[in-house]
Amino acid sequence: MKLLNKALTAALLSACAVTQSVAHDEVPGKKQAQPIVLQNGTLHTVTKGVLSQTDLLFADGKIVAIGQDLAVPADAQAIDISGQHVYPGVIAMDTTLGLNEIEAVRATRDADEVGDVTPEVAGHIAFNADSEVIPTVRYNGVAYAQVVPEGGMVSGQSSLMQLDGWNWQDALVAAEEGVHINWPRTYVVDTWWERRSAEEQRKANAEALQKLKQVFADAKAYYDAKRAGRDIPEDQRWEAMIGLFDDSKRLYVHAQDKRQLEQAIEVSQSYGFDLVLVGAYDAWRIADKLAELQIPVVFGSPFGLPMREDDGYDQAFSTPARLAEAGVNFAIAYPGYWDVRNLPFAAGNAVAYGLDAQQALKAITLKPAEFMGVADKLGSLEEGKQASIVVSKGDLLDPMGQSLTHMFINGRAVSLESRHTELYNKYQQKPARSE
């Protein structure tokens, strides 16, 4: 028993040490106390074009006025940003920010719930606002993140978080706004790690699809029984999915292959779900259909090698332009956690391969806000919207030109320091080696 207690104590101390080592030192910004006016900037409004030599005034966390030579309130702080660019805060979709910290340390990973069908799991509950990763992501202009559980067939529900909070309650913007499903595989693979025969794979694929259909059927039966006023035991799983049937929640289907996408569309239409396709590498193959059915896409492969031998080398880079040309309603995502900081550059890379620059900016700001039902508050620079703003010396989408000088979330000044900047500043001071 003493050995067990010693082992338990050691494990608890180790867990505490890990927790302390991954808590960042940046203090969340204080509530806006006075009006602030950003003067003489180039405003990328998203909805009303690009406005040069324009001022932006915000107070009490909201944008009050936009225009040239705005009158500055007597109690306002004026910040001259001549030559700099102003953007709405970037919104990252399909992330595990705050859920994962260090891949090699199991105690810091909390994105994957045990079980195959766990729709009741909510991403924001496990969100770690003190994650060391968050400041590094903010540094590139990402102010908000959709936090998504992963793993299993029905992974759970996503929540929208702002990235400058003391805890998950402080950071929460929209809770449980959609249910996430990993669509079953529809194809057979021939690779070293797949030991099953083609026949076994097809059988497993069919069984997985049938299991998912049964999940939908059970959830629908539960919804119908509740609506009919029947006295039935409460089931947390089906309670979490009620919103899919009364249109208060979206169904996010994670799938890549064309056959998966088509299958997901067919099944979703039979229930009338508010469907959003996530990942969607093959979305370009059915772009006309997606545009016709007005199915939103969160394109999650903006970088990477071609999936197939006969795909073009630039397939990942050029897909956003092809979706835009077909009229598909889409956002751009960079799934993951620490690498989410590259999201603005992924959008910029799509511009290099044919996507209009304003559409690229919209794909990481207003479109994610629309998909998550918060476009009345976020995603563009408009009077009445929240003052969630980033200021950069150069193009936000250009890795060579981007250089943030200010970030505000709901009017609060946010620190742009991080573990990365601390280390950079430290080693800038390292004495040169003497010969």
C-alpha positions in Angstrom: 0.0 0.0 0.0 2.9 2.4 0.8 4.4 1.7 -2.5 1.1 2.4 -4.2 0.7 5.7 -2.3 4.3 6.7 -3.2 3.6 5.9 -6.9 0.3 7.8 -6.8 2.0 10.8 -5.1 4.8 10.8 -7.7 2.2 10.7 -10.5 0.3 13.6 -9.1 3.4 15.7 -8.6 4.4 14.9 -12.2 1.0 15.9 -13.5 1.2 19.2 -11.5 4.7 19.9 -12.9 3.4 19.3 -16.4 0.4 21.6 -15.8 2.7 24.4 -14.5 5.1 24.0 -17.3 2.4 24.6 -20.0 0.8 27.7 -18.4 1.8 30.9 -20.2 2.6 34.1 -18.4 0.5 36.6 -20.5 -2.1 38.4 -18.5 -5.5 38.7 -20.3 -6.3 42.2 -21.4 -8.4 44.4 -19.1 -11.9 45.5 -20.1 -11.8 48.6 -22.3 -11.9 51.7 -20.0 -11.8 54.5 -22.6 -12.6 55.0 -26.3 -9.8 54.2 -28.7 -9.4 55.6 -32.2 -7.0 54.0 -34.7 -6.0 56.8 -37.1 -5.0 56.8 -40.7 -4.9 53.1 -41.3 -5.8 51.0 -44.3 -9.0 49.2 -43.2 -9.8 45.8 -44.7 -13.4 45.7 -43.8 -14.3 42.4 -45.5 -17.9 43.6 -46.3 -17.2 47.2 -47.6 -13.9 46.8 -49.4 -10.5 48.4 -48.5 -10.6 51.9 -47.1 -7.4 53.9 -47.2 -6.4 56.7 -44.8 -9.4 55.8 -42.6 -10.0 56.0 -38.8 -11.7 53.4 -36.7 -13.2 54.4 -33.3 -14.3 51.8 -30.7 -15.7 52.0 -27.2 -17.1 49.6 -24.6 -15.8 46.8 -26.8 -17.7 47.7 -29.9 -16.9 49.5 -33.1 -18.6 52.9 -32.9 -17.5 54.7 -36.1 -15.5 54.3 -39.3 -14.5 57.2 -41.5 -11.8 59.8 -42.4 -10.8 62.4 -39.9 -13.2 61.2 -37.2 -13.7 63.5 -34.3 -11.8 62.2 -31.4 -13.7 62.1 -28.1 -12.0 64.1 -25.3 -11.4 61.0 -23.2 -10.2 58.8 -26.1 -6.8 57.3 -26.7 -5.6 58.1 -30.2 -3.2 55.7 -31.9 -1.6 56.8 -35.2 -1.2 53.7 -37.4 -0.3 55.5 -40.6 0.9 53.0 -43.2 -0.5 50.0 -41.3 -3.3 47.6 -42.1 -6.4 46.9 -40.0 -8.3 43.6 -40.1 -11.0 41.8 -38.2 -9.5 39.1 -35.9 -9.0 35.8 -37.7 -11.3 33.0 -36.8 -9.8 29.5 -37.0 -12.2 26.5 -37.5 -11.6 22.8 -36.8 -8.9 23.2 -34.1 -7.9 21.5 -30.9 -6.4 24.6 -29.4 -6.5 24.4 -25.6 -7.1 20.7 -25.8 -3.7 19.6 -26.9 -0.4 20.9 -25.6 2.6 18.5 -26.0 2.1 15.5 -28.2 4.6 13.3 -26.4 3.0 14.0 -22.9 -0.4 12.1 -22.6 -1.4 14.2 -19.6 -1.5 17.3 -21.8 -3.7 15.9 -24.5 -7.5 16.0 -23.9 -9.1 16.1 -27.4 -10.1 12.5 -27.8 -12.8 11.0 -25.6 -13.1 7.3 -24.9 -15.8 5.7 -26.9 -17.1 5.7 -30.5 -20.3 7.6 -30.1 -19.9 10.6 -27.7 -22.0 13.5 -29.0 -22.5 14.8 -25.4 -18.8 15.7 -25.2 -18.2 19.5 -25.4 -14.9 20.9 -26.5 -15.0 24.0 -24.3 -15.2 22.1 -21.0 -11.6 20.8 -21.4 -10.3 24.1 -22.9 -7.1 25.3 -21.2 -7.0 29.0 -21.5 -3.4 29.0 -20.1 -2.0 26.9 -23.0 1.4 28.0 -24.1 0.3 27.4 -27.6 -2.4 30.1 -27.6 -0.1 33.2 -27.5 1.9 31.8 -30.4 -1.2 31.5 -32.5 -2.5 35.0 -31.5 0.8 36.4 -32.7 -0.2 35.8 -36.3 -3.6 37.4 -35.9 -5.8 34.5 -34.8 -8.2 35.9 -32.2 -10.9 33.1 -32.1 -10.9 29.4 -32.5 -13.5 26.7 -32.9 -12.5 24.0 -30.4 -13.5 20.5 -31.7 -13.3 17.1 -29.9 -11.8 14.5 -32.2 -11.7 10.7 -32.4 -14.4 8.1 -32.7 -17.3 8.2 -35.1 -19.4 10.9 -33.3 -16.7 13.0 -31.6 -18.8 15.6 -29.8 -19.7 19.2 -30.0 -17.6 22.2 -30.9 -17.5 25.6 -29.2 -16.2 29.0 -30.3 -13.6 30.5 -27.9 -11.9 33.8 -27.8 -8.1 33.4 -27.3 -7.5 35.8 -24.4 -9.3 34.5 -21.3 -8.5 33.5 -17.7 -10.4 30.2 -18.0 -12.9 28.5 -20.4 -15.8 30.3 -18.9 -14.1 33.6 -19.6 -13.1 32.6 -23.1 -16.4 31.0 -24.2 -18.2 32.8 -27.1 -20.7 30.1 -28.4 -21.1 26.8 -26.7 -22.0 23.5 -28.3 -22.8 25.1 -31.7 -22.5 21.9 -33.7 -22.1 18.1 -33.6 -19.0 16.6 -35.3 -18.9 13.3 -37.1 -16.0 11.4 -38.7 -17.7 9.9 -41.8 -16.9 6.1 -42.3 -14.4 5.2 -44.9 -15.9 4.4 -48.3 -12.9 3.0 -50.1 -10.2 0.3 -49.9 -6.6 1.1 -49.3 -3.5 -0.9 -50.2 -0.7 0.1 -47.9 1.7 -1.5 -45.4 -0.3 -0.6 -42.3 -3.6 -2.0 -43.5 -3.5 -5.7 -42.8 -7.1 -6.5 -43.8 -8.0 -7.8 -47.2 -10.1 -5.7 -49.6 -13.1 -7.8 -48.8 -12.6 -7.3 -45.1 -12.3 -3.6 -45.5 -15.5 -3.3 -47.6 -17.3 -5.2 -44.9 -16.0 -3.0 -42.2 -16.9 0.1 -44.2 -20.5 -1.1 -44.6 -20.8 -2.0 -40.9 -19.5 1.4 -39.9 -22.0 3.2 -42.2 -24.8 1.1 -40.8 -23.8 1.9 -37.3 -23.8 5.6 -38.0 -27.2 5.4 -39.7 -28.5 3.6 -36.5 -27.1 6.5 -34.4 -29.1 8.9 -36.5 -32.2 6.7 -36.3 -31.9 6.3 -32.5 -31.4 10.1 -32.0 -34.4 10.8 -34.2 -36.6 8.4 -32.3 -35.5 10.0 -29.0 -36.3 13.5 -30.5 -39.7 12.4 -31.7 -40.5 10.8 -28.4 -39.5 14.0 -26.5 -41.5 16.2 -28.8 -44.6 13.9 -28.4 -44.3 14.4 -24.6 -43.5 10.7 -23.8 -42.0 10.0 -20.4 -38.7 8.4 -21.3 -35.4 8.2 -19.4 -33.0 11.0 -20.3 -30.0 10.0 -22.5 -27.2 12.5 -22.7 -26.1 11.3 -26.1 -29.4 11.9 -27.8 -30.0 15.1 -25.8 -26.9 16.5 -27.4 -28.2 15.6 -30.9 -31.7 17.1 -30.5 -30.4 20.4 -32.0 -29.7 18.6 -35.3 -33.4 17.9 -35.7 -34.8 21.3 -34.5 -32.2 23.2 -36.6 -30.5 24.8 -33.6 -27.2 23.0 -34.3 -25.2 22.3 -37.4 -23.9 18.8 -38.4 -20.2 19.0 -39.2 -19.1 16.0 -41.2 -15.4 15.4 -41.4 -14.6 13.7 -44.7 -12.1 13.9 -47.6 -13.0 11.5 -50.4 -15.6 12.3 -53.0 -17.6 9.2 -52.2 -17.7 10.1 -48.5 -18.8 13.6 -49.3 -21.6 12.4 -51.6 -22.7 9.7 -49.0 -22.8 12.3 -46.3 -24.9 14.7 -48.4 -27.4 11.9 -49.2 -27.8 10.8 -45.6 -28.0 14.4 -44.2 -30.6 15.4 -46.8 -32.8 12.5 -45.7 -33.0 14.1 -42.2 -32.8 17.7 -43.3 -29.7 18.5 -41.3 -27.9 21.8 -41.5 -24.8 20.2 -43.0 -21.2 21.6 -43.1 -18.5 19.5 -44.8 -15.1 19.7 -43.0 -11.8 18.8 -44.6 -13.3 18.1 -48.0 -10.2 17.6 -50.0 -12.3 16.4 -52.9 -14.8 19.2 -52.7 -13.6 20.5 -56.0 -14.8 17.3 -57.7 -18.4 18.0 -56.8 -18.2 21.8 -56.6 -21.2 22.4 -58.9 -23.4 20.1 -56.7 -22.2 21.8 -53.5 -23.0 25.2 -55.0 -26.4 24.1 -56.2 -27.4 22.6 -52.8 -25.8 25.5 -50.9 -23.7 23.2 -48.7 -21.0 25.1 -46.8 -17.4 23.7 -46.9 -14.6 24.2 -44.4 -11.7 23.4 -46.6 -9.0 21.9 -44.4 -6.2 20.9 -46.8 -4.7 24.3 -47.8 -1.2 22.9 -47.7 0.1 19.4 -48.4 1.0 16.8 -51.0 -1.5 15.5 -53.5 -3.7 12.7 -52.2 -3.6 10.7 -55.4 -1.0 10.1 -58.0 -3.0 11.7 -60.8 -3.8 14.9 -58.8 -2.0 18.1 -59.7 1.0 19.1 -57.6 -1.0 22.3 -56.7 -4.3 20.5 -55.9 -4.4 21.7 -52.2 -3.3 25.2 -53.1 -5.7 25.8 -56.0 -8.9 24.2 -54.6 -10.1 27.4 -52.8 -10.0 29.2 -56.2 -11.9 26.4 -57.9 -14.6 26.4 -55.1 -15.0 30.2 -55.4 -15.3 30.0 -59.2 -18.1 27.4 -58.8 -19.9 29.5 -56.3 -19.3 27.3 -53.3 -19.8 28.9 -49.8 -16.5 28.0 -48.1 -14.1 28.8 -45.3 -10.4 27.9 -45.1 -9.1 26.0 -42.0 -5.8 24.7 -40.8 -6.7 21.8 -38.5 -4.6 21.2 -35.5 -3.4 23.3 -32.6 0.1 24.9 -32.7 0.2 25.0 -36.6 -3.1 26.9 -36.6 -0.9 30.0 -36.5 -0.3 29.4 -40.2 -3.9 29.9 -41.1 -3.5 33.5 -42.5 -0.6 32.3 -44.6 -2.7 29.3 -45.9 -5.3 31.9 -47.1 -2.5 34.0 -48.7 -1.1 30.9 -50.4 -4.5 30.3 -52.0 -4.3 33.9 -53.4 -1.1 32.9 -55.1 -2.9 30.1 -56.8 -5.8 32.1 -58.1 -8.2 33.0 -55.2 -9.2 36.7 -54.9 -7.5 38.4 -52.0 -10.8 39.7 -50.5 -12.3 36.2 -50.8 -9.3 34.7 -49.0 -9.6 37.2 -46.1 -13.4 36.5 -45.9 -12.7 32.7 -45.8 -10.8 33.1 -42.5 -13.0 35.9 -40.9 -16.6 36.4 -42.0 -17.3 33.0 -43.4 -16.3 31.1 -40.2 -18.5 33.6 -38.3 -21.4 32.9 -40.6 -21.0 29.1 -40.3 -21.0 29.3 -36.5 -23.9 31.8 -36.3 -21.9 34.8 -34.9 -21.6 37.0 -38.0 -23.7 39.7 -36.3 -20.9 40.1 -33.9 -17.6 39.0 -35.6 -15.9 38.6 -38.9 -15.8 42.1 -40.4 -15.1 45.7 -39.5 -18.5 47.3 -39.2 -20.2 49.7 -36.8 -21.9 47.8 -34.0 -19.8 44.7 -34.2 -17.3 43.7 -31.5 -14.0 45.5 -31.6 -11.9 42.4 -32.3 -9.2 43.9 -34.5 -5.6 43.2 -35.5 -3.2 45.8 -36.8 -0.2 44.8 -39.0 2.6 46.8 -40.6 2.2 44.6 -43.7 -0.3 42.2 -45.4 -1.8 39.9 -42.8 -1.8 37.0 -45.3 1.9 37.4 -46.3 4.4 35.6 -44.1 7.1 38.0 -45.3 5.1 41.2 -44.7 2.9 40.4 -41.7 4.1 42.1 -38.5 1.4 42.7 -35.9 1.6 45.8 -33.7 -1.8 45.6 -32.0 -4.5 43.1 -31.2 -7.8 43.9 -29.6 -10.5 41.4 -28.6 -13.8 42.9 -27.6 -11.9 46.2 -27.2 -9.4 44.8 -24.8 -5.7 45.2 -25.7 -4.2 41.7 -26.0 -0.5 40.9 -25.5 1.4 39.8 -28.5 4.2 38.2 -26.5 4.7 34.5 -26.3 7.2 31.8 -25.4 8.6 32.2 -28.9 9.1 36.0 -28.6 10.6 35.5 -25.1 13.2 33.1 -26.5 13.9 35.2 -29.5 14.6 38.3 -27.3 16.7 36.2 -24.9 19.0 34.9 -27.6 19.3 38.2 -29.3 21.2 39.2 -26.1 23.6 36.2 -26.2 27.2 37.4 -26.2 29.1 36.6 -29.4 31.6 33.7 -29.1 35.1 35.1 -28.6 37.9 33.6 -30.6 
